[in-house]
C-alpha cells in the first residue's frame, strides 16, 4: 500500500492509501488527503488539483493529454493533476496555496 506525503500551506500530511488509489476520489469521500487537497471537477478539466511531484514520479504513468492541456509548461516543472493519477507506489506531492 502506497504511502503519500502531502505538503500544503507549510504543513505536511502523511498517510497510507490503498493500492491504485486516486487522491481526488478519496478527498471527495472525505478520506485522506481531505480537507487539505484542493480539487474541483475530478476529470482533468479545471486543474485545481495540480500538484508538484517531489518524489516517486518515476512510478507514475506518462503525462496524459489532459495534463498537457491544463498544465502546459508546468509539466516541465514536475506538476501533475492529482485526479489523473492512480497511485501504486509511494509518492510525495506539494500543492501550492491558492493565492500562489
Short mmCIF file of C-alpha atoms in Angstrom, two decimals:
data_model
loop_
_atom_site.label_atom_id
_atom_site.label_comp_id
_atom_site.label_asym_id
_atom_site.label_seq_id
_atom_site.Cartn_x
_atom_site.Cartn_y
_atom_site.Cartn_z
CA UNK A 1 0.00 0.00 0.00
CA UNK A 2 1.46 3.37 -1.04
CA UNK A 3 2.48 6.00 1.47
CA UNK A 4 1.52 9.53 0.45
CA UNK A 5 3.34 12.56 1.82
CA UNK A 6 1.38 15.72 1.01
CA UNK A 7 2.68 19.26 1.58
CA UNK A 8 0.38 22.28 1.65
CA UNK A 9 0.37 25.63 3.42
CA UNK A 10 3.58 24.93 5.29
CA UNK A 11 2.18 21.69 6.75
CA UNK A 12 2.99 18.06 5.91
CA UNK A 13 0.38 15.30 5.97
CA UNK A 14 1.23 11.61 5.64
CA UNK A 15 -0.97 8.55 5.30
CA UNK A 16 -1.09 5.13 3.70
CA UNK A 17 -3.64 4.61 0.92
CA UNK A 18 -4.97 1.53 -0.82
CA UNK A 19 -3.14 0.37 -3.92
CA UNK A 20 -4.46 2.06 -7.07
CA UNK A 21 -5.97 4.93 -5.05
CA UNK A 22 -6.84 8.30 -6.55
CA UNK A 23 -6.39 11.22 -4.13
CA UNK A 24 -9.22 13.31 -5.60
CA UNK A 25 -11.66 10.39 -5.31
CA UNK A 26 -10.52 9.87 -1.71
CA UNK A 27 -10.92 13.56 -0.87
CA UNK A 28 -14.38 13.52 -2.44
CA UNK A 29 -15.49 10.84 0.02
CA UNK A 30 -13.80 12.72 2.87
CA UNK A 31 -10.78 10.46 3.28
CA UNK A 32 -7.10 11.48 3.27
CA UNK A 33 -6.00 13.94 1.90
CA UNK A 34 -9.35 15.61 2.67
CA UNK A 35 -9.70 18.50 3.57
CA UNK A 36 -6.20 19.57 2.54
CA UNK A 37 -6.25 18.73 -1.18
CA UNK A 38 -7.76 21.46 -3.36
CA UNK A 39 -9.78 19.99 -6.23
CA UNK A 40 -12.97 20.63 -8.17
CA UNK A 41 -14.07 18.66 -11.23
CA UNK A 42 -12.08 15.44 -10.82
CA UNK A 43 -11.95 14.98 -14.60
CA UNK A 44 -8.84 16.89 -15.68
CA UNK A 45 -10.78 19.94 -16.88
CA UNK A 46 -10.09 22.57 -14.20
CA UNK A 47 -6.51 21.92 -12.95
CA UNK A 48 -7.48 22.87 -9.37
CA UNK A 49 -5.84 19.63 -8.15
CA UNK A 50 -2.45 20.41 -9.72
CA UNK A 51 0.41 19.21 -7.50
CA UNK A 52 4.18 19.20 -7.87
CA UNK A 53 5.70 15.74 -7.61
CA UNK A 54 8.63 15.85 -5.20
CA UNK A 55 9.42 12.12 -5.08
CA UNK A 56 8.04 8.95 -6.63
CA UNK A 57 7.31 10.37 -10.07
CA UNK A 58 9.17 7.51 -11.70
CA UNK A 59 6.31 5.21 -10.67
CA UNK A 60 3.62 7.33 -12.35
CA UNK A 61 2.33 6.80 -15.86
CA UNK A 62 3.40 9.30 -18.53
CA UNK A 63 1.67 12.69 -18.57
CA UNK A 64 -1.61 12.37 -20.48
CA UNK A 65 -3.20 14.80 -22.92
CA UNK A 66 -5.46 16.36 -20.27
CA UNK A 67 -2.46 17.17 -18.10
CA UNK A 68 -0.54 18.60 -21.05
CA UNK A 69 -3.51 20.78 -21.99
CA UNK A 70 -4.24 22.04 -18.46
CA UNK A 71 -0.72 22.37 -17.09
CA UNK A 72 1.23 23.47 -20.16
CA UNK A 73 4.80 24.37 -19.21
CA UNK A 74 4.19 23.44 -15.56
CA UNK A 75 4.56 19.78 -16.63
CA UNK A 76 8.26 20.52 -17.15
CA UNK A 77 8.39 21.82 -13.55
CA UNK A 78 7.09 18.48 -12.24
CA UNK A 79 3.38 19.27 -11.91
CA UNK A 80 0.68 16.65 -12.41
CA UNK A 81 -3.10 16.59 -11.98
CA UNK A 82 -3.93 14.51 -8.89
CA UNK A 83 -7.25 13.49 -10.45
CA UNK A 84 -5.39 11.73 -13.27
CA UNK A 85 -3.09 9.69 -11.01
CA UNK A 86 -3.88 6.22 -9.67
CA UNK A 87 -1.18 5.51 -7.11
CA UNK A 88 0.62 2.19 -6.95
CA UNK A 89 3.82 3.30 -5.16
CA UNK A 90 4.96 5.79 -2.52
CA UNK A 91 4.74 9.43 -3.59
CA UNK A 92 5.45 12.87 -2.20
CA UNK A 93 3.43 15.81 -3.51
CA UNK A 94 3.12 19.54 -2.83
CA UNK A 95 0.16 21.71 -3.71
CA UNK A 96 0.60 25.46 -3.97
CA UNK A 97 -1.56 27.73 -1.88
CA UNK A 98 -4.48 29.16 -3.87
CA UNK A 99 -3.02 32.67 -3.79
CA UNK A 100 0.16 31.43 -5.50
#
